[in-house]
Short mmCIF file of C-alpha atoms and ligand atoms in Angstrom, two decimals:
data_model
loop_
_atom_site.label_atom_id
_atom_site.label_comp_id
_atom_site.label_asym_id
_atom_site.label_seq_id
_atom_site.Cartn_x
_atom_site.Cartn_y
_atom_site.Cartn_z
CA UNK Y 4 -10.94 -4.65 30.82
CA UNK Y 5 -8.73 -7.33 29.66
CA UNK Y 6 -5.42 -7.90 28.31
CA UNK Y 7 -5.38 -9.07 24.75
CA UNK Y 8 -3.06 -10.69 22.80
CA UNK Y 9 -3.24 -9.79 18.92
CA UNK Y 10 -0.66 -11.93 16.30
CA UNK Y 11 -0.24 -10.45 13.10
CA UNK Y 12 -1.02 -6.87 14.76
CA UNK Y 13 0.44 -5.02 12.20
CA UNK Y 14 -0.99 -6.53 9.75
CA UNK Y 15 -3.60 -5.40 7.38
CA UNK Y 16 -6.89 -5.97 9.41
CA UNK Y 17 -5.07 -7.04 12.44
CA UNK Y 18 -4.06 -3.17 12.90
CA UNK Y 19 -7.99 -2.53 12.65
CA UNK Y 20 -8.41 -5.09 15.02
CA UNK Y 21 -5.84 -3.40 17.57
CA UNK Y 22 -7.18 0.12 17.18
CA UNK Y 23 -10.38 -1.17 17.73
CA UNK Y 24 -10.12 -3.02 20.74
CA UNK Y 25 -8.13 -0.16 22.37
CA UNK Y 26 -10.78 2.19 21.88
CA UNK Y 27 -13.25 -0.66 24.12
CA UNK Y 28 -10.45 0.27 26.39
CA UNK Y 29 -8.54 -2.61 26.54
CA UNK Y 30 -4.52 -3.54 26.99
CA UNK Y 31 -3.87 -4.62 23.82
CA UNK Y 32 -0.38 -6.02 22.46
CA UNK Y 33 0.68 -6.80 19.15
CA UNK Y 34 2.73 -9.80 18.27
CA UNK Y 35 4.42 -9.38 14.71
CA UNK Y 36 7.61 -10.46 13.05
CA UNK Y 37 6.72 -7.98 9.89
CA UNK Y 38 6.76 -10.12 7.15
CA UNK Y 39 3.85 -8.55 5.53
CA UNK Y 40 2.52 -6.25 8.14
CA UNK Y 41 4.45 -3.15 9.11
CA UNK Y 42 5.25 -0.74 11.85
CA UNK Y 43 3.54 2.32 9.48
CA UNK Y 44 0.23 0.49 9.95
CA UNK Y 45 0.27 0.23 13.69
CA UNK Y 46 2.25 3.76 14.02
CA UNK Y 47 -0.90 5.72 15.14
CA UNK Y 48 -1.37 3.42 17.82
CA UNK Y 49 1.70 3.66 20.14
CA UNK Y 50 0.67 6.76 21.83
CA UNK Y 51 -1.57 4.90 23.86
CA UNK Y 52 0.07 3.66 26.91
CA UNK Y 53 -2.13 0.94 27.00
CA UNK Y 54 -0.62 -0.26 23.60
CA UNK Y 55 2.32 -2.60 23.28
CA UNK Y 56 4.32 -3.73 19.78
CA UNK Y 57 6.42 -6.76 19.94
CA UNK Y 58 8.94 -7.92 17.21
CA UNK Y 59 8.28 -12.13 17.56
CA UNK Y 60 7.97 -14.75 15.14
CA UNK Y 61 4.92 -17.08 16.29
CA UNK Y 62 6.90 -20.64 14.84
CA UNK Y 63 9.03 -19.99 18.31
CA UNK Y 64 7.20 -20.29 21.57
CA UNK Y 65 6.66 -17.22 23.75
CA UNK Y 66 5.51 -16.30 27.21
CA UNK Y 67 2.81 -13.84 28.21
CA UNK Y 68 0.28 -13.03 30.51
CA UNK Y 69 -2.85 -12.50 28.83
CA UNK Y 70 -6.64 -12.97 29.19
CA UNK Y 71 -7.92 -13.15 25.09
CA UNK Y 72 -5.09 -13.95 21.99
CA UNK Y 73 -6.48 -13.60 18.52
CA UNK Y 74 -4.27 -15.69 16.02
CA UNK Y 75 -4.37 -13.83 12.74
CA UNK Y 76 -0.14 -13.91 11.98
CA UNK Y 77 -0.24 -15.70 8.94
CA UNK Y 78 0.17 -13.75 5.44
CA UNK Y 79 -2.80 -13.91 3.53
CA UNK Y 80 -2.25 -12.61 0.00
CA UNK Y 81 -1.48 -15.86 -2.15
CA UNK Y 82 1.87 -14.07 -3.60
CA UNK Y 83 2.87 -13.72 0.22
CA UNK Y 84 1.68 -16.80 1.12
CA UNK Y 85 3.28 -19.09 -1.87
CA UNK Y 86 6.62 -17.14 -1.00
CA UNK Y 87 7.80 -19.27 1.32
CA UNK Y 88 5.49 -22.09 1.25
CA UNK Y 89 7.16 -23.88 3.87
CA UNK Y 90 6.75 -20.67 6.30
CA UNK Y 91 3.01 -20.90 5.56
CA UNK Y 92 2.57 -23.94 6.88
CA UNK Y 93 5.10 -23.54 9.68
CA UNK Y 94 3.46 -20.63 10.84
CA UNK Y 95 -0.09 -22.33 10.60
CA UNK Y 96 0.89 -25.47 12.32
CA UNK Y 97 3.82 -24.15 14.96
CA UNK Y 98 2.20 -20.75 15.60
CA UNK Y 99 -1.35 -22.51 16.19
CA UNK Y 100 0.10 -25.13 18.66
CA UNK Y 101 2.12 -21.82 20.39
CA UNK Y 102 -0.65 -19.96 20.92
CA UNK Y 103 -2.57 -22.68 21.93
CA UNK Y 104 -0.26 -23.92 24.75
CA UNK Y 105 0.19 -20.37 25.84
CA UNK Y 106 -3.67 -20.25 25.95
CA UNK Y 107 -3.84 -23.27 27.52
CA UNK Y 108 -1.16 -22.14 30.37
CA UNK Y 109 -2.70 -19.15 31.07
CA UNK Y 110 -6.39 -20.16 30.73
CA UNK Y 111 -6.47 -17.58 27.91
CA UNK Y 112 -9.79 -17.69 25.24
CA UNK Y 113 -8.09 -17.62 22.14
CA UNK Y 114 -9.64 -16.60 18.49
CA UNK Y 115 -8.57 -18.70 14.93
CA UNK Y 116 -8.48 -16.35 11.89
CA UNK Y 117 -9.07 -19.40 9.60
CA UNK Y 118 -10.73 -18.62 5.88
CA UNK Y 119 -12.70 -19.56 3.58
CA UNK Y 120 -10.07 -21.27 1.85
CA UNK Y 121 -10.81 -24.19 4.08
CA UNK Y 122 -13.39 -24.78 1.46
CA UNK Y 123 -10.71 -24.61 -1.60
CA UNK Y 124 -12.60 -24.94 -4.62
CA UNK Y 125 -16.04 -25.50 -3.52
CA UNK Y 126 -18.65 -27.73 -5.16
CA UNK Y 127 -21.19 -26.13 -2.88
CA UNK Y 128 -22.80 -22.93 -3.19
CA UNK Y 129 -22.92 -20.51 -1.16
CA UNK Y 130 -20.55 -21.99 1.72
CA UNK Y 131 -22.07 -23.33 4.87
CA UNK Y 132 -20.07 -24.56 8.33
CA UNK Y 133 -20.90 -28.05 7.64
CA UNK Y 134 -19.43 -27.81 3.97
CA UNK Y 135 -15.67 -30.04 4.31
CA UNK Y 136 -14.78 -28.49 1.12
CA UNK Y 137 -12.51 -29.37 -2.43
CA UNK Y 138 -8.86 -28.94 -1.10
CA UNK Y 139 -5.85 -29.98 -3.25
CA UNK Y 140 -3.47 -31.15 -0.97
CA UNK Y 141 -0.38 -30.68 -3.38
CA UNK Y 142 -0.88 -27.99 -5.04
CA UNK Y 143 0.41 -24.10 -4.63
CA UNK Y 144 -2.37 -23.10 -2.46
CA UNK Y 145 -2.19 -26.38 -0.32
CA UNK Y 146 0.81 -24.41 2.39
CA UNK Y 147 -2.04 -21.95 3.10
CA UNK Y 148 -5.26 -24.35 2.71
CA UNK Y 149 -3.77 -27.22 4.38
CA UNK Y 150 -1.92 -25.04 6.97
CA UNK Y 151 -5.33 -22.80 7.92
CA UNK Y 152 -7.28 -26.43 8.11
CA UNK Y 153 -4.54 -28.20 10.58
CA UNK Y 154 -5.00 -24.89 12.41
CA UNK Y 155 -8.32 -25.85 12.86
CA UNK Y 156 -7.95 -29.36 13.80
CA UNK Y 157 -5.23 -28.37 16.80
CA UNK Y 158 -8.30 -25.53 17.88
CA UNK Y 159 -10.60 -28.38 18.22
CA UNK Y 160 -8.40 -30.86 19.42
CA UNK Y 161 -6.83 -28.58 22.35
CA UNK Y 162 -10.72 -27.73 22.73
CA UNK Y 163 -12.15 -31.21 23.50
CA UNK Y 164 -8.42 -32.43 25.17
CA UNK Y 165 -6.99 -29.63 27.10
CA UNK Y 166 -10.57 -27.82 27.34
CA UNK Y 167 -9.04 -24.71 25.81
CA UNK Y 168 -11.73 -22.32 25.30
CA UNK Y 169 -11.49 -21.65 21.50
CA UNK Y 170 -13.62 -19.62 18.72
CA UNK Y 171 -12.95 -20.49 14.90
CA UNK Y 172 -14.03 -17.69 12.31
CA UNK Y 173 -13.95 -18.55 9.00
CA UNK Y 174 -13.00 -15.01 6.91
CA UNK Y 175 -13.45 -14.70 3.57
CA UNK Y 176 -12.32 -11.66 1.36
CA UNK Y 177 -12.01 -8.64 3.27
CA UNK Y 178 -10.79 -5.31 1.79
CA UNK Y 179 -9.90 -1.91 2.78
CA UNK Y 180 -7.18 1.24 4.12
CA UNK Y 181 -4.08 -0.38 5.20
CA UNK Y 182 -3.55 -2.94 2.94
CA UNK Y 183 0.24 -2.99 1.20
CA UNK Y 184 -0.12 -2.02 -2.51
CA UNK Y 185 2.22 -4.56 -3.56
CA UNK Y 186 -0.07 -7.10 -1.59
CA UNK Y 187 -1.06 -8.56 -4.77
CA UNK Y 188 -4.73 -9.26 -3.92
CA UNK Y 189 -7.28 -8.29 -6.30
CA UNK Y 190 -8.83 -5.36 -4.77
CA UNK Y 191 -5.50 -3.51 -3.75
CA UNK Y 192 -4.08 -4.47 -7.42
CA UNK Y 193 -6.88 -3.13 -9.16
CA UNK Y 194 -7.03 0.53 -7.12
CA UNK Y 195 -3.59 0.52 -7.83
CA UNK Y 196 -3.04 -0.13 -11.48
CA UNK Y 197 -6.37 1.70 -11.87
CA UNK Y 198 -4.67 5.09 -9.89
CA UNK Y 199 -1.69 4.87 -12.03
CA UNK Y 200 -3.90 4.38 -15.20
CA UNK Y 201 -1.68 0.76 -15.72
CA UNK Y 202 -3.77 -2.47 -17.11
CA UNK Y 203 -6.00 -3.73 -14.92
CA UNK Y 204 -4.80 -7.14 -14.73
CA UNK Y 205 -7.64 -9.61 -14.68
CA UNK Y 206 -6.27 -13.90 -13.88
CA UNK Y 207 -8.11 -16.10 -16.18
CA UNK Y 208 -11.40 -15.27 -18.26
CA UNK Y 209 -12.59 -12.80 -15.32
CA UNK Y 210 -15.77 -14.99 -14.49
CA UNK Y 211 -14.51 -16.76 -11.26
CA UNK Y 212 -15.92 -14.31 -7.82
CA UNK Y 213 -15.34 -13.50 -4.74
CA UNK Y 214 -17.55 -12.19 -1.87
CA UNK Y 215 -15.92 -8.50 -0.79
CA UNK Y 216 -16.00 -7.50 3.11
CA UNK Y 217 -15.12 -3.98 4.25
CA UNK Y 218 -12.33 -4.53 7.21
CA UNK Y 219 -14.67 -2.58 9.84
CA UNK Y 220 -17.65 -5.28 9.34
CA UNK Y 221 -14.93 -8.05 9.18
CA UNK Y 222 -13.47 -6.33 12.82
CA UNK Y 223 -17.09 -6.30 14.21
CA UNK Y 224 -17.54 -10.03 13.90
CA UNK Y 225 -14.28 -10.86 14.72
CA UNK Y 226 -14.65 -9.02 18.29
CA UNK Y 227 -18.76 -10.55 18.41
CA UNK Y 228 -17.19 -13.68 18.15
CA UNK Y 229 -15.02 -13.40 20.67
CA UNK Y 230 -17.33 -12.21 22.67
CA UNK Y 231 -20.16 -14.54 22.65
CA UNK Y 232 -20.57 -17.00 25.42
CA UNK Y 233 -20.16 -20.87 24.47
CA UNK Y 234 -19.53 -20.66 20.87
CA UNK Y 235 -16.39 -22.09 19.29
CA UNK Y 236 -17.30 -21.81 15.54
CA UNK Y 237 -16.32 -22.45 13.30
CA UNK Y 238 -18.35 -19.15 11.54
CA UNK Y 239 -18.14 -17.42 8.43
CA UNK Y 240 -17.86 -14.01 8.47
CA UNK Y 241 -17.95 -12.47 4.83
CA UNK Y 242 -20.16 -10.21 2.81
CA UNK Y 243 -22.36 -12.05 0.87
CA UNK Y 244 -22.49 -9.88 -2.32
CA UNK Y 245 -21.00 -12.13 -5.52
CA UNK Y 246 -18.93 -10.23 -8.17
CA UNK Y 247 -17.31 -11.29 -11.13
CA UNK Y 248 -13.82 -10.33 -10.94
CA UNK Y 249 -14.73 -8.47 -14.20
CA UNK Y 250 -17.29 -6.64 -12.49
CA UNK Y 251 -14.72 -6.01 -10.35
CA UNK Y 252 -12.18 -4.63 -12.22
CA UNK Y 253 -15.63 -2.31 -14.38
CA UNK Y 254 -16.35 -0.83 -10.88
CA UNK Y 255 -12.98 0.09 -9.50
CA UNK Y 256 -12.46 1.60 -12.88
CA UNK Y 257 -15.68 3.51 -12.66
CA UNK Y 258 -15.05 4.78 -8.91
CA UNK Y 259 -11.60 5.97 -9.87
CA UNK Y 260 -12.63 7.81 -13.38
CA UNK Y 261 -9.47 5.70 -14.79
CA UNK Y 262 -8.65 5.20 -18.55
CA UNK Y 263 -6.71 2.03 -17.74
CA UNK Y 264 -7.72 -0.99 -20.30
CA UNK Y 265 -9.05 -4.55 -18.79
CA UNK Y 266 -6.39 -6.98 -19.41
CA UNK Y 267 -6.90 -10.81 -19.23
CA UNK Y 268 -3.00 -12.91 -17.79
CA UNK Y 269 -3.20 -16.47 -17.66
CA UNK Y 270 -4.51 -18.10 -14.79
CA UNK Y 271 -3.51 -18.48 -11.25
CA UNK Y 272 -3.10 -22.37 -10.85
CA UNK Y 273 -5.65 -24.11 -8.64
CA UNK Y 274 -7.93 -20.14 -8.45
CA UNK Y 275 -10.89 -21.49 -6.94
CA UNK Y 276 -13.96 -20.46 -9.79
CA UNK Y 277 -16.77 -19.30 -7.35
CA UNK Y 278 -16.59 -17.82 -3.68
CA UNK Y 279 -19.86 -16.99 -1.38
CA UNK Y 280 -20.31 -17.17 2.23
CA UNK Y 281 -23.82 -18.48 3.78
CA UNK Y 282 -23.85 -16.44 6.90
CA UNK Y 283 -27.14 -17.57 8.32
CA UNK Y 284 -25.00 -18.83 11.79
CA UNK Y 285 -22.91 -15.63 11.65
CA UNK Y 286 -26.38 -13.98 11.46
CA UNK Y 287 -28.12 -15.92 14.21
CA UNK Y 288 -25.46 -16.44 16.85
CA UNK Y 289 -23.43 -13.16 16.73
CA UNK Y 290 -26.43 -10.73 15.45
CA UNK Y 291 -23.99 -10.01 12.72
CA UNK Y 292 -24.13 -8.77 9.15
CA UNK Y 293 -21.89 -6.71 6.99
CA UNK Y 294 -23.11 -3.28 6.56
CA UNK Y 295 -20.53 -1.58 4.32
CA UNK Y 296 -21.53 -2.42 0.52
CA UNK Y 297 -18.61 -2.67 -2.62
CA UNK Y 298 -19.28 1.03 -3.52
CA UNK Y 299 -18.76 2.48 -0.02
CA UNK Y 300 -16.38 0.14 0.75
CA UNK Y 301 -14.17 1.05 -2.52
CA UNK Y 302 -14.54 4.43 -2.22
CA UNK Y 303 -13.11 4.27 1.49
CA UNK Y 304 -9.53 1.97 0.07
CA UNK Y 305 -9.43 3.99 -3.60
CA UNK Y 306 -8.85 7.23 -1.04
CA UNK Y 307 -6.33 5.90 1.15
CA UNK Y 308 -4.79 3.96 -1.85
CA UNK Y 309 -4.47 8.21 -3.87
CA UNK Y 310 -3.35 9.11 -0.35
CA UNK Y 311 -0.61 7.11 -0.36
CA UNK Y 312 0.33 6.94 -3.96
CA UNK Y 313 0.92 10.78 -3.53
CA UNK Y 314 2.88 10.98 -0.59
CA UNK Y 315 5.11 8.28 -1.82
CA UNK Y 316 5.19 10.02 -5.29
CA UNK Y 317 6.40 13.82 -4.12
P1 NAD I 407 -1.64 -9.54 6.47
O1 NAD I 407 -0.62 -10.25 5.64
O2 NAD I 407 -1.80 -8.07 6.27
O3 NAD I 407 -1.39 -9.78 8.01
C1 NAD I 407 -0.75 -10.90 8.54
C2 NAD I 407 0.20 -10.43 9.62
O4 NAD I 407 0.84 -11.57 10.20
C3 NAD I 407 1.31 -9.53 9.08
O5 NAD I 407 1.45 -8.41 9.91
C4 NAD I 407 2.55 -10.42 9.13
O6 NAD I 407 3.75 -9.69 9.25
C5 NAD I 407 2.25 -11.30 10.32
N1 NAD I 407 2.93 -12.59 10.32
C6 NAD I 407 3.01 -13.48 9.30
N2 NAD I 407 3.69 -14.57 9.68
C7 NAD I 407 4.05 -14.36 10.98
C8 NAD I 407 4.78 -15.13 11.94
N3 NAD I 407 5.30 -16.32 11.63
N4 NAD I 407 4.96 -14.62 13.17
C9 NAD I 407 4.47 -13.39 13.49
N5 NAD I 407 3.77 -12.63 12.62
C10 NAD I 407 3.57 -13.11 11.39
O7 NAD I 407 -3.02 -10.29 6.21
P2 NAD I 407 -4.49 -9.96 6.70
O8 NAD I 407 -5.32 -9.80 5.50
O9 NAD I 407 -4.49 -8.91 7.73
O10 NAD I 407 -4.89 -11.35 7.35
C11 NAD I 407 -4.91 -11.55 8.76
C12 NAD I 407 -5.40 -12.96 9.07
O11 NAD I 407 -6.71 -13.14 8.54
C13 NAD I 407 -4.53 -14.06 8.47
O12 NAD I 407 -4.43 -15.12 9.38
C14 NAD I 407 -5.30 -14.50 7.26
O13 NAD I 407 -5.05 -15.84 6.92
C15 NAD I 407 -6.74 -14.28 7.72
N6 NAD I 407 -7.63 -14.07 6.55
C16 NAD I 407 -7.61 -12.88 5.87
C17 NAD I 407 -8.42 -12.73 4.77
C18 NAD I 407 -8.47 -11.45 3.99
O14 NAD I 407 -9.18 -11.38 2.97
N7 NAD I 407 -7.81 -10.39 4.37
C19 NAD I 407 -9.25 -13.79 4.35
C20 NAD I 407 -9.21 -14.98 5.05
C21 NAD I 407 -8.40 -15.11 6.18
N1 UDP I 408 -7.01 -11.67 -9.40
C1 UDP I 408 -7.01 -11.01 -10.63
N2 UDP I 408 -6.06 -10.04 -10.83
C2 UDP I 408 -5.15 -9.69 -9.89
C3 UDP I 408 -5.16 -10.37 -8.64
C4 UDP I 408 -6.11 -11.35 -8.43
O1 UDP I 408 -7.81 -11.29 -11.51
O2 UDP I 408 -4.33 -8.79 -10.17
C5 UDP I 408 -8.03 -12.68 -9.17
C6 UDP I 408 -7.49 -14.01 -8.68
O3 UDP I 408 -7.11 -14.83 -9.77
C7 UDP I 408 -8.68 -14.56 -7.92
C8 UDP I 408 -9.37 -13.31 -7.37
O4 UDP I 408 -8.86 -12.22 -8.13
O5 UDP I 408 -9.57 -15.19 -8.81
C9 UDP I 408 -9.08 -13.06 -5.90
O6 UDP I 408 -7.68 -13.11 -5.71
P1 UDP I 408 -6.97 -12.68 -4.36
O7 UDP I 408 -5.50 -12.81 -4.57
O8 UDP I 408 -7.47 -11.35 -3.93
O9 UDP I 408 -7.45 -13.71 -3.24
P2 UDP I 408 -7.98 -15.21 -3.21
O10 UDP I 408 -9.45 -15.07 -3.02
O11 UDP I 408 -7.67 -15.92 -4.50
O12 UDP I 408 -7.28 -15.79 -2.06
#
């Protein structure tokens, strides 16, 4: 059994991640500072003696002894993200280097949560590996674009300099329990407004998409990944089902029985139009595919979204 090493632990799916590897039976610790994860989320997990919750900001250095780190501390809604843009790319570029000396010191194998928005607004459809994708390098997104693709180049420079043993997975939207309801990503907003019969508030003309991946598929390729011998990515892991974020916002409606109306809000600046991952590597090297489809998958987060809306409300 080994002792991992999880940043952004109490985060949205690196909670899942936690629980998960605890019940391989592993020592797991989470590294947070809470910005947008919380202690709620990784609550049911500190009965377990073999779990451990640390309060640490990754942009200062820290010492551990650990066999596995997986670097997912980084916000990842673009509200949270654009917030303090500066943060973003702190956290990308300091945090990286952090956990890559500490993985270097203690000949740790350490795991990237990088993202599809490495490819920005992509020209190429679906996304392979080898796409270098259509990044604005000033623009709003560019603190979490930028940040996630210097990430990448200090994983593969420590790689072929320091022989760190890396693995780069490339995530692209994943959904499900656990995420904040103020996150401000699509799928949480629409449940939400949908629940409390608000507008559904669609960005634009509703035509751009987005590929949707239940957390427990994303969690199984994250830990495959890890796993597999001589391998440092980068992969995409993502569901490869396209939706419209009108079709979208038609099925959450559906799934919830809602009455709220579709509205259309200007924009989000630089919102990359179209969003598919190739998985064919994912596929061949890790045996992995996403098994979970929208329906399932929305039916699982609309529950724990009612769940929570009603113990908040009484
Ligand atoms: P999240 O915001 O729920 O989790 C991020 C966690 O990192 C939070 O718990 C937050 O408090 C913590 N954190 C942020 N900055 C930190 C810092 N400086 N020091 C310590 N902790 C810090 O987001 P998530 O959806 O769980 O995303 C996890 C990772 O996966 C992120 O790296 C994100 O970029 C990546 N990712 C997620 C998606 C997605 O759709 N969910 C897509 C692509 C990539
Ligand atoms: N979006 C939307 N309404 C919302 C939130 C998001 O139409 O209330 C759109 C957003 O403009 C983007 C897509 O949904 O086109 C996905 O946005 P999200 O913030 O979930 O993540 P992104 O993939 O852009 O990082």
């Amino acid at each position: 059994m080994a002792r991992i090493l999880v940043t952004g632990g109490a985060g949205f799916i690196g909670s899942h991640l936690c629980e998960r590897l605890l019940g391989m039976g592993h020592d797991v610790i989470s590294l947070d500072n809470y910005f947008t994860g919380t202690r709620e989320n990784i609550r049911p997990l500190t009965d377990n003696f073999r779990f451990e919750a640390i309060r640490h900001d990754i942009t200062d250095p820290i010492y551990l002894e650990v066999d596995q780190i997986y670097n997912l501390a980084c916000p990842a809604s673009p509200v949270h993200y654009q917030y303090n843009p500066v943060k973003t790319v702190k956290t990308n570029v300091m945090g990286t280097i952090h956990m890559l000396g500490l993985a270097k010191r203690v000949n740790a194998r350490v795991l990237q949560a990088s993202t599809s928005e490495v490819y920005g607004d992509p020209e190429v459809q679906p996304q392979t590996e080898s796409y270098w994708g259509n990044v604005n390098p000033i623009g709003p997104r560019s603190c979490y674009d930028e940040g996630k693709r210097v990430a990448e180049t200090l994983m593969m420079d420590y790689h072929r300099q320091n022989q760190v043993d890396i693995r780069i997975v490339r995530i692209f939207n994943t959904y499900g329990p656990r995420m904040r309801p103020d996150d401000g990503r699509v799928v949480s907003n629409f449940i939400v407004q949908a629940l409390k019969n608000e507008p559904i508030t669609i960005h634009g003309d509703g035509k751009q998409t987005r590929a949707f991946c239940y957390v427990s598929d994303m969690v199984e390729g994250i830990v495959r990944m890890m796993e597999t011998p001589d391998l440092t990515g980068p992969v995409n892991l993502g569901n490869p089902g396209e939706f419209t974020m009108l079709q979208l916002a038609e099925q959450v409606k559906s799934q919830t029985g809602s009455g709220s109306e579709i509205v259309f809000v200007p924009p989000r600046e630089d919102d990359p139009i179209q969003r598919n991952p190739d998985i064919s590597l994912a596929e061949e090297k890790l045996g992995w595919r996403p098994t979970v489809q929208l329906e399932q998958g929305l039916d699982r987060t609309i529950a724990h979204f009612d769940d929570l809306l009603r113990s908040t409300a009484s």
